[in-house]
Amino acid sequence: MTRIWAHRGASAYAPENTLPAFARALELGAEGVEFDVQLTADGVPVVIHDETLERTTDGTGRVADHTLDQLRRVVAAAGKPGFGDVRVPTLTEVLDVVVPAGVDINIELKNSVEPYPGLEEQVLAAVRTYRIADRVVLSSFNHYSLRRLRALGATPQLAVLYSDLLYKPWRYASRLGMGAIHPPARFVLGHGFVRKARAAGVAVRPWVVNGERKLARMFRWEADAVFTDVPDVALRVRDASALS
Ligand code: G3P
Ligand code: MG
């Protein structure tokens, strides 16, 4: 059965990639959470999507130019009022919330624009500290970084994240030694696509699927998981699909 992973937390209902978004995802029954990790100027892994602060916070400039102390001064309300004093969380703070819930965890290393040397090591250290290697998936648009994770001895599943139309992407993933592909949903081309990937030992998790018809299609095609901003809608559609 296709699992339901909350994209940046339940990001339709709470400021993306913040503790309230992850708490909301768990309340709604999401079976996994996805979030994006970058490094502060003083080398602390933090959970934020953009490389710059403007869209999701009241700060300005690059994440990479802020120390953790400086980053803590900005409010990360992402245009969603009513969440008060919400801040950019550290990786540790997010893991403290989601690990005890027992859900799947997708840590996306956001290192294809800023290189963030040392990010791979820091993420692997957190995986070891929290003992979550068996239920964490590490992904990145930066496939050199995926190979670096592998070279560092990463045991979690590694997922090739991409945003263009690739030919037989499961072959590419297999050749890189990766266990999953995370394609944009529009590039998942049918049930056969998912079946061929699975036959190659490659899981398929499309992003980002919010509409009911699109969700129903991904459930019918038996994708391994979907990334969604609306986990409650996805759960309802999956229940309805199981009955029909
Ligand atoms: O990992 C799936 C999805 O999060 C990739 O895109 O831009 O939302 O990080 P983005
Ligand atoms: Mg992401």
PDB file of N, CA, C and O in Angstrom, residues 163-210:
ATOM      1  N   SER A 163      14.134  16.483 -11.093  1.00  0.00           N
ATOM      2  CA  SER A 163      13.036  17.374 -11.461  1.00  0.00           C
ATOM      3  C   SER A 163      12.839  17.487 -12.969  1.00  0.00           C
ATOM      4  O   SER A 163      12.071  18.324 -13.421  1.00  0.00           O
ATOM      5  N   ASP A 164      13.555  16.673 -13.743  1.00  0.00           N
ATOM      6  CA  ASP A 164      13.347  16.676 -15.198  1.00  0.00           C
ATOM      7  C   ASP A 164      12.879  15.298 -15.645  1.00  0.00           C
ATOM      8  O   ASP A 164      12.933  14.340 -14.876  1.00  0.00           O
ATOM      9  N   LEU A 165      12.448  15.225 -16.899  1.00  0.00           N
ATOM     10  CA  LEU A 165      11.984  13.944 -17.417  1.00  0.00           C
ATOM     11  C   LEU A 165      13.199  13.089 -17.784  1.00  0.00           C
ATOM     12  O   LEU A 165      13.943  13.422 -18.705  1.00  0.00           O
ATOM     13  N   LEU A 166      13.397  12.000 -17.053  1.00  0.00           N
ATOM     14  CA  LEU A 166      14.537  11.117 -17.309  1.00  0.00           C
ATOM     15  C   LEU A 166      14.053   9.837 -17.984  1.00  0.00           C
ATOM     16  O   LEU A 166      12.953   9.369 -17.709  1.00  0.00           O
ATOM     17  N   TYR A 167      14.916   9.268 -18.816  1.00  0.00           N
ATOM     18  CA  TYR A 167      14.592   8.016 -19.492  1.00  0.00           C
ATOM     19  C   TYR A 167      14.960   6.841 -18.571  1.00  0.00           C
ATOM     20  O   TYR A 167      16.110   6.727 -18.143  1.00  0.00           O
ATOM     21  N   LYS A 168      13.975   5.999 -18.261  1.00  0.00           N
ATOM     22  CA  LYS A 168      14.195   4.829 -17.398  1.00  0.00           C
ATOM     23  C   LYS A 168      15.038   5.186 -16.156  1.00  0.00           C
ATOM     24  O   LYS A 168      16.160   4.671 -15.972  1.00  0.00           O
ATOM     25  N   PRO A 169      14.545   6.076 -15.337  1.00  0.00           N
ATOM     26  CA  PRO A 169      15.351   6.567 -14.207  1.00  0.00           C
ATOM     27  C   PRO A 169      15.742   5.473 -13.215  1.00  0.00           C
ATOM     28  O   PRO A 169      16.716   5.632 -12.487  1.00  0.00           O
ATOM     29  N   TRP A 170      14.990   4.358 -13.194  1.00  0.00           N
ATOM     30  CA  TRP A 170      15.371   3.267 -12.290  1.00  0.00           C
ATOM     31  C   TRP A 170      16.716   2.672 -12.690  1.00  0.00           C
ATOM     32  O   TRP A 170      17.463   2.197 -11.840  1.00  0.00           O
ATOM     33  N   ARG A 171      17.033   2.727 -14.007  1.00  0.00           N
ATOM     34  CA  ARG A 171      18.346   2.211 -14.438  1.00  0.00           C
ATOM     35  C   ARG A 171      19.464   3.107 -13.910  1.00  0.00           C
ATOM     36  O   ARG A 171      20.500   2.634 -13.463  1.00  0.00           O
ATOM     37  N   TYR A 172      19.227   4.404 -14.025  1.00  0.00           N
ATOM     38  CA  TYR A 172      20.206   5.380 -13.513  1.00  0.00           C
ATOM     39  C   TYR A 172      20.406   5.170 -12.011  1.00  0.00           C
ATOM     40  O   TYR A 172      21.549   5.091 -11.524  1.00  0.00           O
ATOM     41  N   ALA A 173      19.288   5.046 -11.284  1.00  0.00           N
ATOM     42  CA  ALA A 173      19.376   4.875  -9.829  1.00  0.00           C
ATOM     43  C   ALA A 173      20.127   3.588  -9.490  1.00  0.00           C
ATOM     44  O   ALA A 173      20.991   3.573  -8.605  1.00  0.00           O
ATOM     45  N   SER A 174      19.795   2.518 -10.196  1.00  0.00           N
ATOM     46  CA  SER A 174      20.476   1.235  -9.940  1.00  0.00           C
ATOM     47  C   SER A 174      21.970   1.350 -10.179  1.00  0.00           C
ATOM     48  O   SER A 174      22.781   0.854  -9.397  1.00  0.00           O
ATOM     49  N   ARG A 175      22.321   1.998 -11.289  1.00  0.00           N
ATOM     50  CA  ARG A 175      23.751   2.110 -11.612  1.00  0.00           C
ATOM     51  C   ARG A 175      24.490   2.921 -10.560  1.00  0.00           C
ATOM     52  O   ARG A 175      25.667   2.694 -10.291  1.00  0.00           O
ATOM     53  N   LEU A 176      23.791   3.891  -9.966  1.00  0.00           N
ATOM     54  CA  LEU A 176      24.414   4.676  -8.887  1.00  0.00           C
ATOM     55  C   LEU A 176      24.422   3.917  -7.563  1.00  0.00           C
ATOM     56  O   LEU A 176      24.996   4.382  -6.583  1.00  0.00           O
ATOM     57  N   GLY A 177      23.702   2.796  -7.519  1.00  0.00           N
ATOM     58  CA  GLY A 177      23.616   2.025  -6.272  1.00  0.00           C
ATOM     59  C   GLY A 177      22.584   2.581  -5.311  1.00  0.00           C
ATOM     60  O   GLY A 177      22.709   2.407  -4.091  1.00  0.00           O
ATOM     61  N   MET A 178      21.545   3.242  -5.839  1.00  0.00           N
ATOM     62  CA  MET A 178      20.525   3.866  -4.993  1.00  0.00           C
ATOM     63  C   MET A 178      19.246   3.027  -4.993  1.00  0.00           C
ATOM     64  O   MET A 178      18.925   2.377  -5.987  1.00  0.00           O
ATOM     65  N   GLY A 179      18.509   3.107  -3.890  1.00  0.00           N
ATOM     66  CA  GLY A 179      17.346   2.230  -3.732  1.00  0.00           C
ATOM     67  C   GLY A 179      16.016   2.846  -4.061  1.00  0.00           C
ATOM     68  O   GLY A 179      14.978   2.176  -3.942  1.00  0.00           O
ATOM     69  N   ALA A 180      15.992   4.105  -4.473  1.00  0.00           N
ATOM     70  CA  ALA A 180      14.697   4.750  -4.733  1.00  0.00           C
ATOM     71  C   ALA A 180      14.870   5.917  -5.684  1.00  0.00           C
ATOM     72  O   ALA A 180      15.958   6.498  -5.788  1.00  0.00           O
ATOM     73  N   ILE A 181      13.748   6.246  -6.361  1.00  0.00           N
ATOM     74  CA  ILE A 181      13.685   7.496  -7.119  1.00  0.00           C
ATOM     75  C   ILE A 181      12.539   8.329  -6.555  1.00  0.00           C
ATOM     76  O   ILE A 181      11.499   7.790  -6.168  1.00  0.00           O
ATOM     77  N   HIS A 182      12.771   9.640  -6.500  1.00  0.00           N
ATOM     78  CA  HIS A 182      11.750  10.586  -6.064  1.00  0.00           C
ATOM     79  C   HIS A 182      11.499  11.559  -7.222  1.00  0.00           C
ATOM     80  O   HIS A 182      12.122  12.622  -7.295  1.00  0.00           O
ATOM     81  N   PRO A 183      10.600  11.196  -8.134  1.00  0.00           N
ATOM     82  CA  PRO A 183      10.341  12.037  -9.319  1.00  0.00           C
ATOM     83  C   PRO A 183       9.177  12.999  -9.087  1.00  0.00           C
ATOM     84  O   PRO A 183       8.307  12.737  -8.249  1.00  0.00           O
ATOM     85  N   PRO A 184       9.129  14.084  -9.866  1.00  0.00           N
ATOM     86  CA  PRO A 184       7.900  14.875  -9.869  1.00  0.00           C
ATOM     87  C   PRO A 184       6.758  13.979 -10.317  1.00  0.00           C
ATOM     88  O   PRO A 184       6.937  13.131 -11.198  1.00  0.00           O
ATOM     89  N   ALA A 185       5.581  14.137  -9.723  1.00  0.00           N
ATOM     90  CA  ALA A 185       4.468  13.212 -10.002  1.00  0.00           C
ATOM     91  C   ALA A 185       4.144  13.145 -11.491  1.00  0.00           C
ATOM     92  O   ALA A 185       3.784  12.085 -12.000  1.00  0.00           O
ATOM     93  N   ARG A 186       4.300  14.274 -12.216  1.00  0.00           N
ATOM     94  CA  ARG A 186       3.917  14.258 -13.630  1.00  0.00           C
ATOM     95  C   ARG A 186       4.843  13.376 -14.468  1.00  0.00           C
ATOM     96  O   ARG A 186       4.514  13.046 -15.602  1.00  0.00           O
ATOM     97  N   PHE A 187       5.984  12.991 -13.929  1.00  0.00           N
ATOM     98  CA  PHE A 187       6.897  12.128 -14.665  1.00  0.00           C
ATOM     99  C   PHE A 187       6.783  10.652 -14.263  1.00  0.00           C
ATOM    100  O   PHE A 187       7.604   9.830 -14.665  1.00  0.00           O
ATOM    101  N   VAL A 188       5.791  10.346 -13.458  1.00  0.00           N
ATOM    102  CA  VAL A 188       5.483   8.933 -13.189  1.00  0.00           C
ATOM    103  C   VAL A 188       4.441   8.556 -14.230  1.00  0.00           C
ATOM    104  O   VAL A 188       3.317   9.048 -14.219  1.00  0.00           O
ATOM    105  N   LEU A 189       4.849   7.699 -15.177  1.00  0.00           N
ATOM    106  CA  LEU A 189       4.109   7.628 -16.436  1.00  0.00           C
ATOM    107  C   LEU A 189       3.094   6.492 -16.493  1.00  0.00           C
ATOM    108  O   LEU A 189       2.556   6.206 -17.559  1.00  0.00           O
ATOM    109  N   GLY A 190       2.816   5.857 -15.377  1.00  0.00           N
ATOM    110  CA  GLY A 190       1.802   4.809 -15.384  1.00  0.00           C
ATOM    111  C   GLY A 190       2.187   3.679 -14.454  1.00  0.00           C
ATOM    112  O   GLY A 190       3.251   3.703 -13.824  1.00  0.00           O
ATOM    113  N   HIS A 191       1.276   2.709 -14.382  1.00  0.00           N
ATOM    114  CA  HIS A 191       1.509   1.573 -13.492  1.00  0.00           C
ATOM    115  C   HIS A 191       2.789   0.828 -13.906  1.00  0.00           C
ATOM    116  O   HIS A 191       3.565   0.377 -13.064  1.00  0.00           O
ATOM    117  N   GLY A 192       3.016   0.741 -15.238  1.00  0.00           N
ATOM    118  CA  GLY A 192       4.197   0.038 -15.749  1.00  0.00           C
ATOM    119  C   GLY A 192       5.484   0.684 -15.269  1.00  0.00           C
ATOM    120  O   GLY A 192       6.472  -0.005 -14.994  1.00  0.00           O
ATOM    121  N   PHE A 193       5.488   1.994 -15.182  1.00  0.00           N
ATOM    122  CA  PHE A 193       6.662   2.738 -14.699  1.00  0.00           C
ATOM    123  C   PHE A 193       7.015   2.266 -13.282  1.00  0.00           C
ATOM    124  O   PHE A 193       8.170   1.938 -12.987  1.00  0.00           O
ATOM    125  N   VAL A 194       6.007   2.210 -12.439  1.00  0.00           N
ATOM    126  CA  VAL A 194       6.247   1.807 -11.045  1.00  0.00           C
ATOM    127  C   VAL A 194       6.688   0.345 -10.998  1.00  0.00           C
ATOM    128  O   VAL A 194       7.634  -0.019 -10.283  1.00  0.00           O
ATOM    129  N   ARG A 195       6.022  -0.482 -11.795  1.00  0.00           N
ATOM    130  CA  ARG A 195       6.367  -1.917 -11.789  1.00  0.00           C
ATOM    131  C   ARG A 195       7.803  -2.162 -12.252  1.00  0.00           C
ATOM    132  O   ARG A 195       8.531  -2.974 -11.671  1.00  0.00           O
ATOM    133  N   LYS A 196       8.202  -1.440 -13.309  1.00  0.00           N
ATOM    134  CA  LYS A 196       9.569  -1.645 -13.828  1.00  0.00           C
ATOM    135  C   LYS A 196      10.609  -1.180 -12.816  1.00  0.00           C
ATOM    136  O   LYS A 196      11.650  -1.818 -12.644  1.00  0.00           O
ATOM    137  N   ALA A 197      10.320  -0.069 -12.166  1.00  0.00           N
ATOM    138  CA  ALA A 197      11.261   0.403 -11.145  1.00  0.00           C
ATOM    139  C   ALA A 197      11.369  -0.623 -10.028  1.00  0.00           C
ATOM    140  O   ALA A 197      12.472  -0.980  -9.599  1.00  0.00           O
ATOM    141  N   ARG A 198      10.213  -1.115  -9.604  1.00  0.00           N
ATOM    142  CA  ARG A 198      10.242  -2.062  -8.484  1.00  0.00           C
ATOM    143  C   ARG A 198      10.982  -3.334  -8.882  1.00  0.00           C
ATOM    144  O   ARG A 198      11.728  -3.895  -8.088  1.00  0.00           O
ATOM    145  N   ALA A 199      10.768  -3.765 -10.127  1.00  0.00           N
ATOM    146  CA  ALA A 199      11.465  -4.979 -10.599  1.00  0.00           C
ATOM    147  C   ALA A 199      12.976  -4.768 -10.581  1.00  0.00           C
ATOM    148  O   ALA A 199      13.743  -5.720 -10.423  1.00  0.00           O
ATOM    149  N   ALA A 200      13.406  -3.513 -10.727  1.00  0.00           N
ATOM    150  CA  ALA A 200      14.843  -3.197 -10.673  1.00  0.00           C
ATOM    151  C   ALA A 200      15.301  -2.950  -9.235  1.00  0.00           C
ATOM    152  O   ALA A 200      16.451  -2.537  -9.008  1.00  0.00           O
ATOM    153  N   GLY A 201      14.393  -3.139  -8.273  1.00  0.00           N
ATOM    154  CA  GLY A 201      14.755  -2.937  -6.872  1.00  0.00           C
ATOM    155  C   GLY A 201      14.779  -1.478  -6.470  1.00  0.00           C
ATOM    156  O   GLY A 201      15.458  -1.100  -5.510  1.00  0.00           O
ATOM    157  N   VAL A 202      14.004  -0.678  -7.185  1.00  0.00           N
ATOM    158  CA  VAL A 202      14.011   0.770  -6.936  1.00  0.00           C
ATOM    159  C   VAL A 202      12.596   1.226  -6.552  1.00  0.00           C
ATOM    160  O   VAL A 202      11.648   1.052  -7.321  1.00  0.00           O
ATOM    161  N   ALA A 203      12.454   1.800  -5.372  1.00  0.00           N
ATOM    162  CA  ALA A 203      11.162   2.303  -4.909  1.00  0.00           C
ATOM    163  C   ALA A 203      10.829   3.626  -5.620  1.00  0.00           C
ATOM    164  O   ALA A 203      11.740   4.367  -6.013  1.00  0.00           O
ATOM    165  N   VAL A 204       9.535   3.918  -5.760  1.00  0.00           N
ATOM    166  CA  VAL A 204       9.092   5.137  -6.454  1.00  0.00           C
ATOM    167  C   VAL A 204       8.216   5.962  -5.504  1.00  0.00           C
ATOM    168  O   VAL A 204       7.198   5.481  -5.016  1.00  0.00           O
ATOM    169  N   ARG A 205       8.653   7.215  -5.287  1.00  0.00           N
ATOM    170  CA  ARG A 205       7.875   8.095  -4.407  1.00  0.00           C
ATOM    171  C   ARG A 205       7.702   9.458  -5.093  1.00  0.00           C
ATOM    172  O   ARG A 205       8.621  10.294  -5.060  1.00  0.00           O
ATOM    173  N   PRO A 206       6.558   9.683  -5.711  1.00  0.00           N
ATOM    174  CA  PRO A 206       6.340  10.941  -6.436  1.00  0.00           C
ATOM    175  C   PRO A 206       6.080  12.118  -5.510  1.00  0.00           C
ATOM    176  O   PRO A 206       5.475  11.962  -4.452  1.00  0.00           O
ATOM    177  N   TRP A 207       6.507  13.311  -5.971  1.00  0.00           N
ATOM    178  CA  TRP A 207       6.225  14.543  -5.248  1.00  0.00           C
ATOM    179  C   TRP A 207       5.625  15.530  -6.229  1.00  0.00           C
ATOM    180  O   TRP A 207       5.908  15.430  -7.420  1.00  0.00           O
ATOM    181  N   VAL A 208       4.878  16.487  -5.808  1.00  0.00           N
ATOM    182  CA  VAL A 208       4.083  16.596  -4.588  1.00  0.00           C
ATOM    183  C   VAL A 208       2.651  16.376  -5.028  1.00  0.00           C
ATOM    184  O   VAL A 208       2.216  17.028  -5.973  1.00  0.00           O
ATOM    185  N   VAL A 209       1.918  15.489  -4.371  1.00  0.00           N
ATOM    186  CA  VAL A 209       0.612  15.062  -4.856  1.00  0.00           C
ATOM    187  C   VAL A 209      -0.450  15.530  -3.865  1.00  0.00           C
ATOM    188  O   VAL A 209      -0.544  15.004  -2.750  1.00  0.00           O
ATOM    189  N   ASN A 210      -1.240  16.520  -4.281  1.00  0.00           N
ATOM    190  CA  ASN A 210      -2.254  17.086  -3.394  1.00  0.00           C
ATOM    191  C   ASN A 210      -3.689  16.888  -3.891  1.00  0.00           C
ATOM    192  O   ASN A 210      -4.605  16.769  -3.092  1.00  0.00           O
TER     193      ASN A 210
END
